[in-house]
PDB file of C-alpha atoms in Angstrom:
ATOM      1  CA  UNK J   1      61.804 -16.985 -28.885  1.00  0.00           C
ATOM      2  CA  UNK J   2      58.475 -16.450 -27.167  1.00  0.00           C
ATOM      3  CA  UNK J   3      57.867 -17.159 -23.505  1.00  0.00           C
ATOM      4  CA  UNK J   4      55.806 -20.286 -24.237  1.00  0.00           C
ATOM      5  CA  UNK J   5      58.499 -21.658 -26.552  1.00  0.00           C
ATOM      6  CA  UNK J   6      61.232 -21.127 -23.980  1.00  0.00           C
ATOM      7  CA  UNK J   7      62.594 -23.804 -21.648  1.00  0.00           C
ATOM      8  CA  UNK J   8      63.517 -22.264 -18.311  1.00  0.00           C
ATOM      9  CA  UNK J   9      66.222 -23.925 -16.257  1.00  0.00           C
ATOM     10  CA  UNK J  10      64.876 -24.626 -12.759  1.00  0.00           C
ATOM     11  CA  UNK J  11      66.788 -22.450 -10.354  1.00  0.00           C
ATOM     12  CA  UNK J  12      64.558 -21.357  -7.481  1.00  0.00           C
ATOM     13  CA  UNK J  13      62.882 -24.605  -6.446  1.00  0.00           C
ATOM     14  CA  UNK J  14      59.491 -25.208  -4.858  1.00  0.00           C
ATOM     15  CA  UNK J  15      59.221 -22.043  -2.680  1.00  0.00           C
ATOM     16  CA  UNK J  16      55.923 -23.184  -1.182  1.00  0.00           C
ATOM     17  CA  UNK J  17      55.989 -21.282   2.127  1.00  0.00           C
ATOM     18  CA  UNK J  18      57.124 -18.097   0.427  1.00  0.00           C
ATOM     19  CA  UNK J  19      54.433 -18.490  -2.236  1.00  0.00           C
ATOM     20  CA  UNK J  20      51.725 -19.032   0.394  1.00  0.00           C
ATOM     21  CA  UNK J  21      52.874 -15.921   2.218  1.00  0.00           C
ATOM     22  CA  UNK J  22      52.587 -13.843  -0.956  1.00  0.00           C
ATOM     23  CA  UNK J  23      49.206 -15.377  -1.851  1.00  0.00           C
ATOM     24  CA  UNK J  24      47.863 -14.531   1.614  1.00  0.00           C
ATOM     25  CA  UNK J  25      48.997 -10.908   1.335  1.00  0.00           C
ATOM     26  CA  UNK J  26      47.558 -10.573  -2.174  1.00  0.00           C
ATOM     27  CA  UNK J  27      44.274 -12.016  -0.936  1.00  0.00           C
ATOM     28  CA  UNK J  28      44.287  -9.391   1.829  1.00  0.00           C
ATOM     29  CA  UNK J  29      44.573  -6.693  -0.819  1.00  0.00           C
ATOM     30  CA  UNK J  30      48.269  -5.851  -0.509  1.00  0.00           C
ATOM     31  CA  UNK J  31      49.985  -4.518  -3.623  1.00  0.00           C
ATOM     32  CA  UNK J  32      52.997  -6.114  -5.273  1.00  0.00           C
ATOM     33  CA  UNK J  33      55.037  -3.047  -4.314  1.00  0.00           C
ATOM     34  CA  UNK J  34      54.105  -3.399  -0.637  1.00  0.00           C
ATOM     35  CA  UNK J  35      54.961  -7.096  -0.651  1.00  0.00           C
ATOM     36  CA  UNK J  36      58.289  -6.474  -2.375  1.00  0.00           C
ATOM     37  CA  UNK J  37      59.178  -3.879   0.266  1.00  0.00           C
ATOM     38  CA  UNK J  38      58.339  -6.359   3.030  1.00  0.00           C
ATOM     39  CA  UNK J  39      60.506  -9.000   1.347  1.00  0.00           C
ATOM     40  CA  UNK J  40      63.502  -6.759   0.771  1.00  0.00           C
ATOM     41  CA  UNK J  41      63.415  -4.486   3.812  1.00  0.00           C
ATOM     42  CA  UNK J  42      61.613  -6.517   6.479  1.00  0.00           C
ATOM     43  CA  UNK J  43      62.942  -9.979   5.540  1.00  0.00           C
ATOM     44  CA  UNK J  44      59.447 -11.384   5.012  1.00  0.00           C
ATOM     45  CA  UNK J  45      60.852 -14.641   3.612  1.00  0.00           C
ATOM     46  CA  UNK J  46      63.436 -14.968   6.413  1.00  0.00           C
ATOM     47  CA  UNK J  47      66.256 -15.183   3.886  1.00  0.00           C
ATOM     48  CA  UNK J  48      69.365 -13.394   5.086  1.00  0.00           C
ATOM     49  CA  UNK J  49      70.900 -12.937   1.639  1.00  0.00           C
ATOM     50  CA  UNK J  50      69.391  -9.953  -0.196  1.00  0.00           C
ATOM     51  CA  UNK J  51      70.101 -11.443  -3.615  1.00  0.00           C
ATOM     52  CA  UNK J  52      68.232 -14.609  -2.620  1.00  0.00           C
ATOM     53  CA  UNK J  53      65.282 -12.506  -1.414  1.00  0.00           C
ATOM     54  CA  UNK J  54      65.207 -10.558  -4.654  1.00  0.00           C
ATOM     55  CA  UNK J  55      65.390 -13.665  -6.846  1.00  0.00           C
ATOM     56  CA  UNK J  56      62.777 -15.562  -4.821  1.00  0.00           C
ATOM     57  CA  UNK J  57      60.334 -12.665  -4.994  1.00  0.00           C
ATOM     58  CA  UNK J  58      60.874 -12.228  -8.726  1.00  0.00           C
ATOM     59  CA  UNK J  59      60.289 -15.956  -9.316  1.00  0.00           C
ATOM     60  CA  UNK J  60      57.103 -16.046  -7.240  1.00  0.00           C
ATOM     61  CA  UNK J  61      55.737 -12.896  -8.843  1.00  0.00           C
ATOM     62  CA  UNK J  62      56.286 -14.314 -12.331  1.00  0.00           C
ATOM     63  CA  UNK J  63      54.623 -17.586 -11.381  1.00  0.00           C
ATOM     64  CA  UNK J  64      51.591 -15.958  -9.771  1.00  0.00           C
ATOM     65  CA  UNK J  65      51.061 -13.599 -12.711  1.00  0.00           C
ATOM     66  CA  UNK J  66      50.108 -16.704 -14.726  1.00  0.00           C
ATOM     67  CA  UNK J  67      47.164 -17.804 -12.575  1.00  0.00           C
ATOM     68  CA  UNK J  68      43.686 -16.343 -11.921  1.00  0.00           C
ATOM     69  CA  UNK J  69      43.000 -14.427  -8.700  1.00  0.00           C
ATOM     70  CA  UNK J  70      40.319 -17.000  -7.833  1.00  0.00           C
ATOM     71  CA  UNK J  71      43.230 -19.316  -7.051  1.00  0.00           C
ATOM     72  CA  UNK J  72      44.262 -17.374  -3.940  1.00  0.00           C
ATOM     73  CA  UNK J  73      41.339 -18.105  -1.600  1.00  0.00           C
ATOM     74  CA  UNK J  74      41.183 -21.740  -2.708  1.00  0.00           C
ATOM     75  CA  UNK J  75      44.882 -22.242  -2.050  1.00  0.00           C
ATOM     76  CA  UNK J  76      44.699 -20.668   1.418  1.00  0.00           C
ATOM     77  CA  UNK J  77      41.757 -22.903   2.394  1.00  0.00           C
ATOM     78  CA  UNK J  78      43.134 -26.132   0.929  1.00  0.00           C
ATOM     79  CA  UNK J  79      44.547 -29.053   2.902  1.00  0.00           C
ATOM     80  CA  UNK J  80      48.330 -29.235   3.201  1.00  0.00           C
ATOM     81  CA  UNK J  81      48.562 -31.898   0.485  1.00  0.00           C
ATOM     82  CA  UNK J  82      46.410 -29.825  -1.866  1.00  0.00           C
ATOM     83  CA  UNK J  83      48.427 -26.690  -1.039  1.00  0.00           C
ATOM     84  CA  UNK J  84      51.470 -28.593  -2.277  1.00  0.00           C
ATOM     85  CA  UNK J  85      49.651 -29.643  -5.443  1.00  0.00           C
ATOM     86  CA  UNK J  86      48.367 -26.107  -6.093  1.00  0.00           C
ATOM     87  CA  UNK J  87      51.844 -24.708  -5.633  1.00  0.00           C
ATOM     88  CA  UNK J  88      53.186 -27.306  -8.071  1.00  0.00           C
ATOM     89  CA  UNK J  89      50.449 -26.397 -10.554  1.00  0.00           C
ATOM     90  CA  UNK J  90      51.630 -22.780 -10.359  1.00  0.00           C
ATOM     91  CA  UNK J  91      55.149 -23.976 -11.169  1.00  0.00           C
ATOM     92  CA  UNK J  92      53.899 -26.193 -14.012  1.00  0.00           C
ATOM     93  CA  UNK J  93      51.915 -23.333 -15.524  1.00  0.00           C
ATOM     94  CA  UNK J  94      55.064 -21.209 -15.516  1.00  0.00           C
ATOM     95  CA  UNK J  95      57.673 -23.738 -16.640  1.00  0.00           C
ATOM     96  CA  UNK J  96      57.341 -25.721 -19.856  1.00  0.00           C
ATOM     97  CA  UNK J  97      60.214 -28.064 -19.052  1.00  0.00           C
ATOM     98  CA  UNK J  98      58.581 -29.295 -15.833  1.00  0.00           C
ATOM     99  CA  UNK J  99      55.207 -29.729 -17.568  1.00  0.00           C
ATOM    100  CA  UNK J 100      56.786 -31.833 -20.303  1.00  0.00           C
ATOM    101  CA  UNK J 101      58.723 -33.915 -17.767  1.00  0.00           C
ATOM    102  CA  UNK J 102      55.489 -34.720 -15.936  1.00  0.00           C
ATOM    103  CA  UNK J 103      53.579 -35.500 -19.150  1.00  0.00           C
ATOM    104  CA  UNK J 104      56.270 -37.287 -21.136  1.00  0.00           C
ATOM    105  CA  UNK J 105      58.004 -39.200 -18.356  1.00  0.00           C
ATOM    106  CA  UNK J 106      55.977 -39.493 -15.152  1.00  0.00           C
ATOM    107  CA  UNK J 107      52.460 -39.672 -16.613  1.00  0.00           C
ATOM    108  CA  UNK J 108      53.542 -41.964 -19.427  1.00  0.00           C
ATOM    109  CA  UNK J 109      55.049 -44.329 -16.851  1.00  0.00           C
ATOM    110  CA  UNK J 110      51.842 -44.275 -14.811  1.00  0.00           C
ATOM    111  CA  UNK J 111      49.623 -44.959 -17.825  1.00  0.00           C
ATOM    112  CA  UNK J 112      51.775 -47.932 -18.841  1.00  0.00           C
ATOM    113  CA  UNK J 113      51.525 -49.310 -15.274  1.00  0.00           C
ATOM    114  CA  UNK J 114      55.169 -48.723 -14.426  1.00  0.00           C
ATOM    115  CA  UNK J 115      55.748 -47.899 -10.776  1.00  0.00           C
ATOM    116  CA  UNK J 116      58.756 -45.607 -10.722  1.00  0.00           C
ATOM    117  CA  UNK J 117      61.020 -43.078 -12.409  1.00  0.00           C
ATOM    118  CA  UNK J 118      64.775 -43.614 -12.476  1.00  0.00           C
ATOM    119  CA  UNK J 119      67.597 -41.134 -12.877  1.00  0.00           C
ATOM    120  CA  UNK J 120      68.217 -42.740 -16.269  1.00  0.00           C
ATOM    121  CA  UNK J 121      64.653 -41.830 -17.274  1.00  0.00           C
ATOM    122  CA  UNK J 122      65.306 -38.201 -16.342  1.00  0.00           C
ATOM    123  CA  UNK J 123      68.611 -38.171 -18.146  1.00  0.00           C
ATOM    124  CA  UNK J 124      66.979 -39.608 -21.259  1.00  0.00           C
ATOM    125  CA  UNK J 125      64.313 -36.905 -21.099  1.00  0.00           C
ATOM    126  CA  UNK J 126      66.957 -34.170 -20.898  1.00  0.00           C
ATOM    127  CA  UNK J 127      68.864 -35.665 -23.819  1.00  0.00           C
ATOM    128  CA  UNK J 128      65.667 -35.607 -25.911  1.00  0.00           C
ATOM    129  CA  UNK J 129      65.190 -31.938 -25.026  1.00  0.00           C
ATOM    130  CA  UNK J 130      68.737 -31.256 -26.147  1.00  0.00           C
ATOM    131  CA  UNK J 131      67.882 -32.705 -29.534  1.00  0.00           C
ATOM    132  CA  UNK J 132      64.581 -30.805 -29.781  1.00  0.00           C
ATOM    133  CA  UNK J 133      65.596 -27.406 -28.420  1.00  0.00           C
ATOM    134  CA  UNK J 134      68.460 -25.157 -29.394  1.00  0.00           C
ATOM    135  CA  UNK J 135      68.096 -23.449 -26.041  1.00  0.00           C
ATOM    136  CA  UNK J 136      68.581 -26.643 -24.018  1.00  0.00           C
ATOM    137  CA  UNK J 137      71.363 -27.720 -26.380  1.00  0.00           C
ATOM    138  CA  UNK J 138      73.285 -24.656 -25.229  1.00  0.00           C
ATOM    139  CA  UNK J 139      73.111 -25.545 -21.539  1.00  0.00           C
ATOM    140  CA  UNK J 140      76.293 -26.674 -19.813  1.00  0.00           C
ATOM    141  CA  UNK J 141      76.571 -30.182 -18.418  1.00  0.00           C
ATOM    142  CA  UNK J 142      76.353 -28.795 -14.871  1.00  0.00           C
ATOM    143  CA  UNK J 143      73.068 -27.063 -15.762  1.00  0.00           C
ATOM    144  CA  UNK J 144      71.688 -30.323 -17.178  1.00  0.00           C
ATOM    145  CA  UNK J 145      72.672 -32.230 -14.022  1.00  0.00           C
ATOM    146  CA  UNK J 146      71.268 -29.554 -11.689  1.00  0.00           C
ATOM    147  CA  UNK J 147      68.033 -29.286 -13.651  1.00  0.00           C
ATOM    148  CA  UNK J 148      67.595 -33.090 -13.713  1.00  0.00           C
ATOM    149  CA  UNK J 149      68.033 -33.198  -9.944  1.00  0.00           C
ATOM    150  CA  UNK J 150      65.580 -30.335  -9.435  1.00  0.00           C
ATOM    151  CA  UNK J 151      62.925 -31.990 -11.621  1.00  0.00           C
ATOM    152  CA  UNK J 152      62.897 -34.923  -9.219  1.00  0.00           C
ATOM    153  CA  UNK J 153      63.164 -32.843  -6.044  1.00  0.00           C
ATOM    154  CA  UNK J 154      60.221 -30.617  -6.963  1.00  0.00           C
ATOM    155  CA  UNK J 155      58.015 -33.593  -7.864  1.00  0.00           C
ATOM    156  CA  UNK J 156      58.867 -35.152  -4.493  1.00  0.00           C
ATOM    157  CA  UNK J 157      58.053 -31.881  -2.701  1.00  0.00           C
ATOM    158  CA  UNK J 158      54.681 -31.815  -4.475  1.00  0.00           C
ATOM    159  CA  UNK J 159      53.912 -35.382  -3.459  1.00  0.00           C
ATOM    160  CA  UNK J 160      53.668 -36.833  -6.972  1.00  0.00           C
ATOM    161  CA  UNK J 161      56.900 -38.832  -6.564  1.00  0.00           C
ATOM    162  CA  UNK J 162      58.387 -40.523  -3.510  1.00  0.00           C
ATOM    163  CA  UNK J 163      62.029 -41.570  -3.175  1.00  0.00           C
ATOM    164  CA  UNK J 164      62.257 -45.340  -2.947  1.00  0.00           C
ATOM    165  CA  UNK J 165      65.690 -46.911  -3.174  1.00  0.00           C
ATOM    166  CA  UNK J 166      67.332 -46.162  -6.504  1.00  0.00           C
ATOM    167  CA  UNK J 167      64.175 -44.823  -8.110  1.00  0.00           C
ATOM    168  CA  UNK J 168      61.255 -42.493  -7.425  1.00  0.00           C
ATOM    169  CA  UNK J 169      57.899 -44.208  -6.935  1.00  0.00           C
ATOM    170  CA  UNK J 170      54.902 -42.557  -8.633  1.00  0.00           C
ATOM    171  CA  UNK J 171      52.273 -41.457  -6.107  1.00  0.00           C
ATOM    172  CA  UNK J 172      49.247 -39.921  -7.897  1.00  0.00           C
ATOM    173  CA  UNK J 173      47.782 -37.293  -5.537  1.00  0.00           C
ATOM    174  CA  UNK J 174      44.183 -36.708  -4.556  1.00  0.00           C
ATOM    175  CA  UNK J 175      43.019 -33.486  -6.195  1.00  0.00           C
ATOM    176  CA  UNK J 176      39.939 -31.930  -4.632  1.00  0.00           C
ATOM    177  CA  UNK J 177      36.848 -31.305  -6.714  1.00  0.00           C
ATOM    178  CA  UNK J 178      37.176 -27.571  -6.030  1.00  0.00           C
ATOM    179  CA  UNK J 179      40.678 -27.459  -7.503  1.00  0.00           C
ATOM    180  CA  UNK J 180      39.664 -29.585 -10.481  1.00  0.00           C
ATOM    181  CA  UNK J 181      36.692 -27.311 -11.205  1.00  0.00           C
ATOM    182  CA  UNK J 182      38.850 -24.213 -10.851  1.00  0.00           C
ATOM    183  CA  UNK J 183      41.304 -25.547 -13.425  1.00  0.00           C
ATOM    184  CA  UNK J 184      38.542 -26.477 -15.854  1.00  0.00           C
ATOM    185  CA  UNK J 185      36.804 -23.112 -15.444  1.00  0.00           C
ATOM    186  CA  UNK J 186      39.986 -21.258 -16.365  1.00  0.00           C
ATOM    187  CA  UNK J 187      40.883 -23.528 -19.319  1.00  0.00           C
ATOM    188  CA  UNK J 188      43.803 -25.155 -17.494  1.00  0.00           C
ATOM    189  CA  UNK J 189      42.821 -28.788 -18.102  1.00  0.00           C
ATOM    190  CA  UNK J 190      46.285 -29.822 -19.386  1.00  0.00           C
ATOM    191  CA  UNK J 191      47.629 -29.230 -15.896  1.00  0.00           C
ATOM    192  CA  UNK J 192      45.331 -31.958 -14.551  1.00  0.00           C
ATOM    193  CA  UNK J 193      47.061 -34.384 -16.887  1.00  0.00           C
ATOM    194  CA  UNK J 194      50.449 -33.193 -15.705  1.00  0.00           C
ATOM    195  CA  UNK J 195      49.703 -33.837 -12.022  1.00  0.00           C
ATOM    196  CA  UNK J 196      48.478 -37.375 -12.713  1.00  0.00           C
ATOM    197  CA  UNK J 197      44.775 -36.784 -12.199  1.00  0.00           C
ATOM    198  CA  UNK J 198      43.274 -40.198 -13.004  1.00  0.00           C
ATOM    199  CA  UNK J 199      39.920 -38.748 -14.021  1.00  0.00           C
ATOM    200  CA  UNK J 200      41.678 -37.156 -17.001  1.00  0.00           C
ATOM    201  CA  UNK J 201      43.320 -40.378 -18.205  1.00  0.00           C
TER     202      UNK J 201
END
């Protein structure tokens, strides 16, 4: 199974502050090896558990390998809300399951003028993926439950959903023109759809 065909279970979460730290160091010209040493030996991420440090660094490195270097300066200069969106775009670029959740559940709800996403909606999405993918079909029930919860938590962290009672209200973010142009320049238009950019409707 190729990387693009694979559905990755969501295990490491949003990791925005850690990602920003790595982006800043890369923008300053630091090598991946230097950053890894700072993470593992100097506790750059302020994570006491060495296994957690190692896994967080590996996740961030994989995510950032999928985006152009032009992203770094733009992300560092962006507003806090756009930093969150850019970090989420990095995650979406890396993880097919999250992209499809945003396109098939959240965006579809928005386009049909529905206001929120329920846990039942997420569960239905995961059940469809079980039918479509042998990989997801092999996940344990606990993995399905954890992944469903993380899909919602990460969308809330990005600002595209907001917890409201028993459901999550859809809150389409403002995406700056600079970010939109950067995505279009690097042939990443599908990600605009995934983060609910209304200009792409």
